[in-house]
CSV table of C-alpha atoms and ligand atoms in Angstrom, one decimal:
chain,number,residue,atom,x,y,z
J,121,MET,CA,31.9,11.5,-8.5
J,122,ASP,CA,28.5,11.6,-6.8
J,123,THR,CA,27.7,8.0,-6.8
J,124,LEU,CA,24.2,8.6,-5.4
J,125,THR,CA,23.0,10.6,-8.4
J,126,THR,CA,25.2,9.6,-11.3
J,127,ALA,CA,23.6,6.9,-13.2
J,128,ALA,CA,25.9,5.0,-15.5
J,129,LEU,CA,24.2,1.7,-16.3
J,130,SER,CA,22.2,0.9,-19.4
J,131,PHE,CA,21.3,-2.8,-18.9
J,132,PRO,CA,21.5,-3.9,-22.6
J,133,VAL,CA,19.1,-6.7,-23.4
J,134,THR,CA,20.1,-10.2,-24.4
J,135,PRO,CA,16.7,-11.8,-25.3
J,136,SER,CA,15.8,-15.3,-24.1
J,137,PRO,CA,16.2,-17.8,-26.9
J,138,ALA,CA,13.3,-19.8,-25.4
J,139,PRO,CA,10.7,-17.6,-23.8
J,140,THR,CA,7.6,-19.1,-22.1
J,141,PRO,CA,4.9,-19.9,-24.7
J,142,PRO,CA,2.1,-17.3,-24.5
J,143,ALA,CA,-0.5,-20.0,-23.5
J,144,SER,CA,1.6,-21.1,-20.5
J,145,ARG,CA,2.2,-17.5,-19.5
J,146,ASP,CA,-1.5,-16.7,-19.7
J,147,ALA,CA,-2.3,-19.7,-17.5
J,148,ILE,CA,0.2,-18.5,-14.9
J,149,LEU,CA,-1.2,-14.9,-15.1
J,150,ALA,CA,-4.7,-16.2,-14.5
J,151,ASN,CA,-3.7,-17.7,-11.2
J,152,PRO,CA,-0.3,-16.4,-10.2
J,153,GLY,CA,0.0,-17.3,-6.5
J,154,PHE,CA,2.9,-15.6,-4.8
J,155,GLY,CA,6.6,-15.8,-5.7
J,156,THR,CA,6.6,-19.1,-7.5
J,157,ASN,CA,6.6,-18.1,-11.1
J,158,PHE,CA,9.2,-15.9,-12.8
J,159,THR,CA,9.4,-13.9,-16.0
J,160,ASP,CA,11.7,-14.8,-18.9
J,161,HIS,CA,14.5,-12.3,-18.0
J,162,MET,CA,16.4,-10.9,-15.1
J,163,ALA,CA,18.7,-7.8,-14.6
J,164,ILE,CA,22.2,-8.2,-13.4
J,165,ALA,CA,25.2,-6.0,-12.6
J,166,ARG,CA,28.5,-6.5,-10.9
J,167,TRP,CA,30.6,-4.3,-8.7
J,168,THR,CA,34.2,-4.2,-7.6
J,169,PRO,CA,36.1,-1.5,-5.8
J,170,ASP,CA,38.3,-0.8,-8.9
J,171,ASP,CA,35.6,-0.8,-11.6
J,172,GLY,CA,32.5,0.2,-9.7
J,173,TRP,CA,29.3,-1.1,-11.3
J,174,HIS,CA,29.8,-2.9,-14.6
J,175,ASP,CA,28.7,-5.9,-16.7
J,176,ASP,CA,25.1,-4.7,-16.5
J,177,GLU,CA,22.6,-6.5,-18.7
J,178,ILE,CA,19.1,-7.9,-19.0
J,179,ARG,CA,19.6,-11.6,-19.7
J,180,PRO,CA,17.5,-14.8,-19.8
J,181,TYR,CA,16.3,-15.8,-16.4
J,182,GLY,CA,18.4,-18.6,-15.0
J,183,PRO,CA,20.7,-19.8,-12.2
J,184,PHE,CA,23.8,-17.9,-11.0
J,185,HIS,CA,27.1,-19.7,-11.2
J,186,LEU,CA,28.1,-19.3,-7.5
J,187,ASP,CA,31.3,-20.6,-6.1
J,188,PRO,CA,30.8,-22.6,-2.9
J,189,ALA,CA,33.0,-20.1,-1.1
J,190,ALA,CA,31.0,-17.1,-2.2
J,191,ALA,CA,30.9,-14.9,0.9
J,192,VAL,CA,27.1,-14.5,1.0
J,193,LEU,CA,26.7,-18.3,1.6
J,194,HIS,CA,28.7,-18.0,4.7
J,195,TYR,CA,28.2,-14.5,6.2
J,196,ALA,CA,24.8,-13.5,4.8
J,197,GLN,CA,26.0,-10.2,3.3
J,198,GLU,CA,22.8,-9.6,1.3
J,199,ILE,CA,20.0,-7.1,1.0
J,200,PHE,CA,16.8,-6.9,-1.1
J,201,GLU,CA,13.9,-4.8,-2.0
J,202,GLY,CA,10.3,-5.5,-2.9
J,203,LEU,CA,8.0,-3.4,-5.1
J,204,LYS,CA,5.2,-4.0,-7.6
J,205,ALA,CA,4.5,-3.1,-11.2
J,206,TYR,CA,0.8,-2.5,-11.9
J,207,ARG,CA,-1.1,-2.6,-15.2
J,208,HIS,CA,-3.2,0.5,-15.6
J,209,PRO,CA,-6.5,0.6,-17.5
J,210,ASP,CA,-4.8,2.0,-20.7
J,211,GLY,CA,-2.3,-1.0,-20.7
J,212,SER,CA,0.7,1.1,-19.4
J,213,VAL,CA,2.7,-0.3,-16.5
J,214,TRP,CA,3.6,1.8,-13.4
J,215,SER,CA,5.3,1.3,-10.1
J,216,PHE,CA,4.7,2.9,-6.7
J,217,ARG,CA,7.4,5.2,-5.3
J,218,PRO,CA,10.4,3.2,-6.8
J,219,GLN,CA,12.8,6.0,-5.9
J,220,SER,CA,11.9,5.3,-2.2
J,221,ASN,CA,12.8,1.6,-2.7
J,222,ALA,CA,16.0,2.7,-4.4
J,223,GLN,CA,16.9,5.0,-1.5
J,224,ARG,CA,16.1,2.3,1.0
J,225,MET,CA,18.4,0.0,-0.8
J,226,VAL,CA,21.1,2.7,-0.6
J,227,ASP,CA,20.5,2.8,3.2
J,228,SER,CA,20.4,-1.0,3.6
J,229,ALA,CA,23.6,-1.2,1.6
J,230,ALA,CA,25.3,1.3,3.9
J,231,ARG,CA,24.4,-0.7,7.0
J,232,MET,CA,25.5,-4.0,5.4
J,233,ALA,CA,28.8,-2.7,4.1
J,234,LEU,CA,27.6,-3.1,0.5
J,235,PRO,CA,28.2,-0.6,-2.3
J,236,THR,CA,25.8,2.2,-3.3
J,237,LEU,CA,23.7,1.6,-6.4
J,238,PRO,CA,22.6,5.0,-7.6
J,239,VAL,CA,18.9,5.6,-7.4
J,240,ASP,CA,18.6,6.2,-11.2
J,241,ASP,CA,20.4,3.0,-12.0
J,242,PHE,CA,18.0,1.1,-9.7
J,243,VAL,CA,15.0,2.6,-11.4
J,244,HIS,CA,16.5,2.0,-14.8
J,245,SER,CA,17.1,-1.7,-14.1
J,246,LEU,CA,13.4,-2.0,-13.2
J,247,ARG,CA,12.3,-0.1,-16.3
J,248,THR,CA,14.4,-2.2,-18.7
J,249,LEU,CA,13.4,-5.5,-17.1
J,250,VAL,CA,9.7,-4.6,-17.1
J,251,GLU,CA,9.8,-3.3,-20.7
J,252,THR,CA,11.4,-6.6,-21.7
J,253,ASP,CA,8.9,-8.7,-19.8
J,254,MET,CA,5.9,-6.4,-20.2
J,255,ALA,CA,3.6,-9.3,-21.3
J,256,TRP,CA,4.1,-10.7,-17.8
J,257,VAL,CA,2.4,-7.9,-16.0
J,258,PRO,CA,-1.1,-9.2,-14.9
J,259,SER,CA,-4.2,-7.2,-15.3
J,260,LEU,CA,-6.5,-9.1,-12.9
J,261,PRO,CA,-7.6,-7.3,-9.7
J,262,GLU,CA,-5.3,-7.8,-6.8
J,263,SER,CA,-2.6,-9.0,-9.2
J,264,SER,CA,0.7,-7.3,-10.2
J,265,LEU,CA,4.3,-8.0,-11.2
J,266,TYR,CA,6.3,-8.3,-8.0
J,267,LEU,CA,9.9,-6.9,-8.5
J,268,ARG,CA,12.6,-8.2,-6.3
J,269,PRO,CA,15.9,-6.3,-6.6
J,270,PHE,CA,18.7,-7.8,-4.4
J,271,MET,CA,22.4,-7.4,-3.9
J,272,PHE,CA,24.9,-9.9,-2.4
J,273,ALA,CA,28.5,-10.7,-1.7
J,274,SER,CA,29.7,-12.9,-4.6
J,275,GLU,CA,33.4,-12.7,-3.7
J,276,VAL,CA,35.1,-16.1,-3.3
J,277,PHE,CA,36.7,-15.6,0.1
J,278,LEU,CA,36.2,-17.0,3.6
J,279,GLY,CA,37.7,-14.1,5.5
J,280,VAL,CA,35.3,-12.0,7.5
J,281,ARG,CA,35.3,-8.5,5.9
J,282,PRO,CA,33.1,-6.6,3.5
J,283,ALA,CA,33.2,-8.4,0.2
J,284,ARG,CA,34.9,-6.9,-2.9
J,285,HIS,CA,32.9,-8.6,-5.5
J,286,ILE,CA,29.2,-7.8,-5.4
J,287,THR,CA,26.3,-8.9,-7.6
J,288,TYR,CA,23.1,-6.9,-8.1
J,289,SER,CA,20.1,-8.5,-9.7
J,290,VAL,CA,16.4,-8.0,-10.2
J,291,ILE,CA,13.9,-10.8,-10.8
J,292,ALA,CA,10.2,-10.4,-11.4
J,293,SER,CA,7.3,-12.6,-10.4
J,294,PRO,CA,3.6,-12.3,-11.3
J,295,VAL,CA,1.7,-12.3,-8.0
J,296,GLY,CA,-1.8,-12.3,-6.6
J,297,ALA,CA,-2.7,-11.8,-2.9
J,298,TYR,CA,0.1,-12.6,-0.4
J,299,PHE,CA,-2.4,-14.1,2.0
J,300,ALA,CA,-4.6,-16.9,0.5
J,301,SER,CA,-7.4,-15.3,2.5
J,302,GLY,CA,-7.1,-12.1,0.4
J,303,PRO,CA,-8.1,-9.0,2.3
J,304,ALA,CA,-10.0,-11.0,5.0
J,305,PRO,CA,-8.7,-10.6,8.6
J,306,VAL,CA,-5.7,-12.8,9.5
J,307,SER,CA,-4.6,-14.2,12.9
J,308,ILE,CA,-1.1,-13.2,14.2
J,309,TRP,CA,1.2,-14.9,16.6
J,310,LEU,CA,2.9,-12.9,19.3
J,311,SER,CA,6.5,-14.0,19.6
J,312,ARG,CA,7.5,-13.9,23.3
J,313,ASP,CA,10.6,-16.1,22.9
J,314,TYR,CA,12.3,-14.7,19.8
J,315,SER,CA,13.4,-11.2,18.6
J,316,ARG,CA,13.8,-10.2,15.1
J,317,ALA,CA,16.1,-7.2,15.6
J,318,ALA,CA,17.9,-5.4,18.4
J,319,PRO,CA,19.2,-1.8,19.1
J,320,GLY,CA,22.3,-1.3,17.0
J,321,GLY,CA,21.4,-4.3,14.8
J,322,THR,CA,20.2,-4.5,11.3
J,323,GLY,CA,16.4,-4.3,11.8
J,324,SER,CA,16.0,-1.1,9.8
J,325,ALA,CA,17.9,-2.5,6.8
J,326,LYS,CA,16.1,-4.9,4.4
J,327,ALA,CA,18.7,-7.6,4.9
J,328,GLY,CA,18.0,-11.2,4.2
J,329,ALA,CA,19.5,-12.1,7.5
J,330,ASN,CA,16.6,-10.4,9.4
J,331,TYR,CA,14.2,-12.8,7.7
J,332,ALA,CA,16.3,-15.8,8.6
J,333,ALA,CA,16.1,-14.6,12.2
J,334,SER,CA,12.3,-14.5,12.0
J,335,LEU,CA,11.8,-18.0,10.6
J,336,LEU,CA,11.6,-20.0,13.8
J,337,ALA,CA,9.0,-17.7,15.2
J,338,GLN,CA,7.2,-17.9,11.8
J,339,ARG,CA,7.2,-21.7,12.2
J,340,GLU,CA,5.7,-21.3,15.7
J,341,ALA,CA,3.0,-19.0,14.3
J,342,THR,CA,2.1,-21.5,11.6
J,343,ALA,CA,1.9,-24.4,14.2
J,344,ASN,CA,-0.5,-22.2,16.2
J,345,GLY,CA,-2.7,-21.5,13.2
J,346,CYS,CA,-1.4,-18.0,12.6
J,347,ALA,CA,-0.4,-16.3,9.3
J,348,GLN,CA,2.4,-14.0,10.6
J,349,VAL,CA,4.4,-13.1,13.7
J,350,CYS,CA,4.3,-10.0,15.7
J,351,PHE,CA,7.7,-9.1,17.2
J,352,LEU,CA,8.3,-7.1,20.3
J,353,ASP,CA,11.4,-5.1,21.1
J,354,ALA,CA,14.5,-7.1,22.0
J,355,SER,CA,15.4,-5.1,25.2
J,356,GLU,CA,12.2,-5.1,27.2
J,357,GLY,CA,10.0,-7.5,25.3
J,358,ARG,CA,7.2,-4.9,25.7
J,359,TRP,CA,7.1,-2.6,22.7
J,360,VAL,CA,5.3,-3.7,19.6
J,361,GLU,CA,7.6,-3.4,16.6
J,362,GLU,CA,6.3,-5.0,13.4
J,363,LEU,CA,5.3,-8.3,11.7
J,364,GLY,CA,7.9,-10.4,10.0
J,365,GLY,CA,7.2,-8.6,6.7
J,366,MET,CA,4.8,-5.8,7.4
J,367,ASN,CA,4.3,-2.7,9.6
J,368,LEU,CA,1.4,-2.2,11.9
J,369,PHE,CA,-1.4,0.4,12.5
J,370,PHE,CA,-3.9,0.6,15.4
J,371,VAL,CA,-7.1,2.4,14.7
J,372,HIS,CA,-8.8,4.0,17.7
J,373,ALA,CA,-12.5,4.7,18.4
J,374,ASP,CA,-11.8,8.5,18.1
J,375,GLY,CA,-10.3,8.0,14.7
J,376,THR,CA,-6.7,8.3,15.8
J,377,LEU,CA,-4.2,6.0,14.2
J,378,VAL,CA,-1.1,4.8,16.1
J,379,THR,CA,1.9,3.2,14.5
J,380,PRO,CA,5.1,2.2,16.2
J,381,HIS,CA,7.8,4.8,15.6
J,382,LEU,CA,10.9,4.1,13.6
J,383,SER,CA,12.9,2.9,16.5
J,384,GLY,CA,15.9,1.9,14.4
J,385,SER,CA,15.0,-1.8,14.7
J,386,ILE,CA,11.9,-1.8,12.4
J,387,LEU,CA,11.8,-1.4,8.6
J,388,PRO,CA,10.7,2.0,7.4
J,389,GLY,CA,8.0,0.8,5.2
J,390,ILE,CA,7.0,2.7,2.1
J,391,THR,CA,3.4,1.6,2.5
J,392,ARG,CA,3.6,2.8,6.1
J,393,SER,CA,4.7,6.2,5.0
J,394,SER,CA,2.0,6.4,2.4
J,395,VAL,CA,-0.7,5.3,4.8
J,396,ILE,CA,0.3,8.0,7.2
J,397,THR,CA,-0.1,10.6,4.4
J,398,LEU,CA,-3.4,9.2,3.2
J,399,ALA,CA,-4.8,8.9,6.7
J,400,GLU,CA,-3.8,12.4,7.7
J,401,GLU,CA,-5.4,13.7,4.5
J,402,ALA,CA,-8.6,11.9,5.4
J,403,GLY,CA,-8.7,13.8,8.7
J,404,HIS,CA,-7.2,11.2,11.0
J,405,THR,CA,-4.6,12.1,13.6
J,406,VAL,CA,-1.6,9.7,13.2
J,407,GLU,CA,0.8,9.1,16.1
J,408,GLU,CA,4.2,7.6,15.5
J,409,ARG,CA,5.3,6.6,19.0
J,410,PRO,CA,6.2,3.6,21.2
J,411,PHE,CA,3.2,1.3,21.5
J,412,SER,CA,3.2,-1.4,24.2
J,413,ILE,CA,1.7,-4.8,24.1
J,414,GLU,CA,-0.4,-3.9,27.2
J,415,GLU,CA,-1.8,-0.9,25.3
J,416,TRP,CA,-2.9,-3.2,22.5
J,417,THR,CA,-4.4,-5.8,24.9
J,418,ASP,CA,-6.2,-3.2,27.0
J,419,GLY,CA,-7.4,-1.2,24.0
J,420,ALA,CA,-8.8,-4.3,22.2
J,421,ALA,CA,-10.6,-5.4,25.4
J,422,SER,CA,-12.1,-1.9,26.2
J,423,GLY,CA,-13.1,-1.2,22.6
J,424,GLN,CA,-10.7,1.8,22.4
J,425,ILE,CA,-8.9,0.0,19.6
J,426,THR,CA,-11.4,-0.8,16.9
J,427,GLU,CA,-9.2,-2.0,14.0
J,428,VAL,CA,-5.7,-3.2,13.5
J,429,PHE,CA,-4.0,-3.6,10.1
J,430,ALA,CA,-0.7,-4.7,8.7
J,431,CYS,CA,0.8,-3.0,5.6
J,432,GLY,CA,3.5,-3.7,3.2
J,433,THR,CA,4.1,-4.1,-0.5
J,434,ALA,CA,3.3,-7.8,-0.5
J,435,ALA,CA,0.4,-7.6,2.0
J,436,VAL,CA,-0.9,-4.2,0.7
J,437,ILE,CA,-3.2,-3.4,3.7
J,438,THR,CA,-4.3,-6.6,5.5
J,439,PRO,CA,-6.7,-6.5,8.5
J,440,LEU,CA,-5.8,-8.4,11.7
J,441,GLY,CA,-8.6,-10.4,13.3
J,442,ARG,CA,-6.8,-11.7,16.4
J,443,LEU,CA,-3.5,-11.8,18.2
J,444,ARG,CA,-2.6,-15.1,19.8
J,445,ASP,CA,-0.4,-14.7,22.9
J,446,GLY,CA,0.3,-18.3,24.1
J,447,ASP,CA,-3.1,-19.8,24.7
J,448,ARG,CA,-4.8,-16.3,25.1
J,449,ASP,CA,-6.6,-14.7,22.1
J,450,ILE,CA,-6.9,-11.0,21.8
J,451,VAL,CA,-9.7,-10.4,19.4
J,452,ILE,CA,-9.9,-7.2,17.4
J,453,GLY,CA,-13.4,-6.0,16.6
J,454,ASP,CA,-15.5,-9.1,16.0
J,455,GLY,CA,-12.4,-10.9,14.7
J,456,GLU,CA,-14.0,-11.7,11.4
J,457,THR,CA,-14.7,-8.5,9.5
J,458,ALA,CA,-12.4,-5.9,8.1
J,459,GLY,CA,-13.1,-2.5,9.6
J,460,PRO,CA,-14.2,0.6,7.7
J,461,VAL,CA,-11.0,2.7,8.2
J,462,THR,CA,-8.8,-0.3,7.1
J,463,LEU,CA,-11.0,-0.9,4.0
J,464,ALA,CA,-11.1,2.8,3.0
J,465,LEU,CA,-7.4,3.3,3.3
J,466,ARG,CA,-6.8,0.0,1.4
J,467,GLN,CA,-9.1,1.1,-1.4
J,468,GLN,CA,-7.5,4.5,-1.7
J,469,LEU,CA,-4.0,3.1,-1.9
J,470,VAL,CA,-5.0,0.4,-4.4
J,471,ASP,CA,-6.9,2.9,-6.6
J,472,ILE,CA,-3.8,5.1,-6.8
J,473,GLN,CA,-1.5,2.1,-7.5
J,474,THR,CA,-3.8,0.7,-10.2
J,475,GLY,CA,-4.4,4.0,-11.9
J,476,GLN,CA,-8.1,4.2,-10.9
J,477,ALA,CA,-7.6,7.4,-8.8
J,478,GLU,CA,-5.7,10.6,-9.1
J,479,ASP,CA,-2.1,10.5,-7.9
J,480,PRO,CA,-1.7,14.0,-6.3
J,481,HIS,CA,1.6,13.1,-4.6
J,482,GLY,CA,3.4,11.9,-7.8
J,483,TRP,CA,3.9,8.5,-6.3
J,484,MET,CA,3.6,6.6,-9.5
J,485,THR,CA,6.4,6.2,-12.0
J,486,GLN,CA,5.7,4.8,-15.5
J,487,LEU,CA,8.0,1.8,-16.3
J,488,ALA,CA,6.5,0.7,-19.6
O,153,PLP,N1,8.5,-4.6,7.5
O,153,PLP,C1,9.2,-5.6,7.0
O,153,PLP,C2,10.0,-6.4,7.9
O,153,PLP,C3,9.1,-5.9,5.7
O,153,PLP,O1,9.7,-7.0,5.1
O,153,PLP,C4,8.3,-5.1,4.9
O,153,PLP,C5,8.1,-5.4,3.4
O,153,PLP,O2,8.8,-4.9,2.6
O,153,PLP,C6,7.6,-4.0,5.4
O,153,PLP,C7,7.8,-3.8,6.8
O,153,PLP,C8,6.8,-3.1,4.6
O,153,PLP,O3,7.6,-2.3,3.8
O,153,PLP,P1,7.1,-1.7,2.4
O,153,PLP,O4,5.8,-1.1,2.7
O,153,PLP,O5,8.1,-0.8,2.0
O,153,PLP,O6,6.9,-2.9,1.5
O,154,COI,C1,7.4,-7.1,0.7
O,154,COI,O1,6.3,-6.8,1.1
O,154,COI,O2,7.8,-6.8,-0.4
O,154,COI,C2,8.2,-7.9,1.5
O,154,COI,O3,9.4,-7.9,1.3
O,154,COI,C3,7.6,-8.8,2.5
O,154,COI,C4,7.9,-10.2,2.4
O,154,COI,C5,7.4,-10.9,1.1
O,154,COI,C6,9.4,-10.5,2.6
């Protein structure tokens, strides 16, 4: 059986006996924050080698019953995805390139010795959950329903080997902007002491363990007044990789955009890939290549680099105002204002996602 294409799951719905009252839900949707409120239902499915994927359902949101010896709690065999559902002007709900998230989850699963969830089952789990919780999709600007599919080792076993009982789940959270500053430029901390990912490691998989590895540097960033961490490559400490949860683009005075190439230790962002397409269509040359920290420093000082932005599902496109390297600040542009290339790409992307612009690439999939 071709497990990559053969969808088998239907996710039958067991409705919540006590859904959130509409007035409370509306209060949350008016000011959603990021990742603190959740809808009334969740998707779940289980996998074993003998039965494949089974026990699929949409059920009331609530805790897992997890044995203390569940392998994920000990060996971090876990992956996740992140994508958003957007309310379009006609009230319908759409997501952006969900098949790409599904494929990335297939790739992450392969790296983390987890089973393949077929692309169509992944998309169907999103569709069924969003149909069930459609009232939770916000319609305010900059707001959406963040979907968080994830998969983990639920087998009760302390031996170190790929688990034989796996749980897949999707939860959904109404969200506003990831950064409290919205699309205003943020400051970034350059991590000189800690790496996020190494050659041969798990950096190109969306594995929870990568985020655990980034937290100490993130704490350092916060202590230094920065919103995020920029990681360099683990071998030489010279090549710019990505932020803890976003890819990077460098806009040059001649209109060229440079983004670090997919070295194997950075996440292949779906926003990154979309930005490359949109920028090329707008006439920019886009280079995917190694980009050193010296090139960043020199380019910002000389004015060769006019804008830097980070991109990802949560962050959309967020301008960077400064990079803090120890007690040295590398200022981008005037450090305070988002640049025109960043803003134009952001607007174009958001307009497609929210149904305000044509979708010539067929990136949008209707969920409800
Ligand atoms: N890099 C990392 C480490 C991330 O966590 C994310 C967020 O998902 C991205 C990049 C951007 O990926 P995407 O655009 O697919 O959200
Ligand atoms: C996302 O953009 O979806 C991410 O996963 C980044 C972060 C919230 C982990």
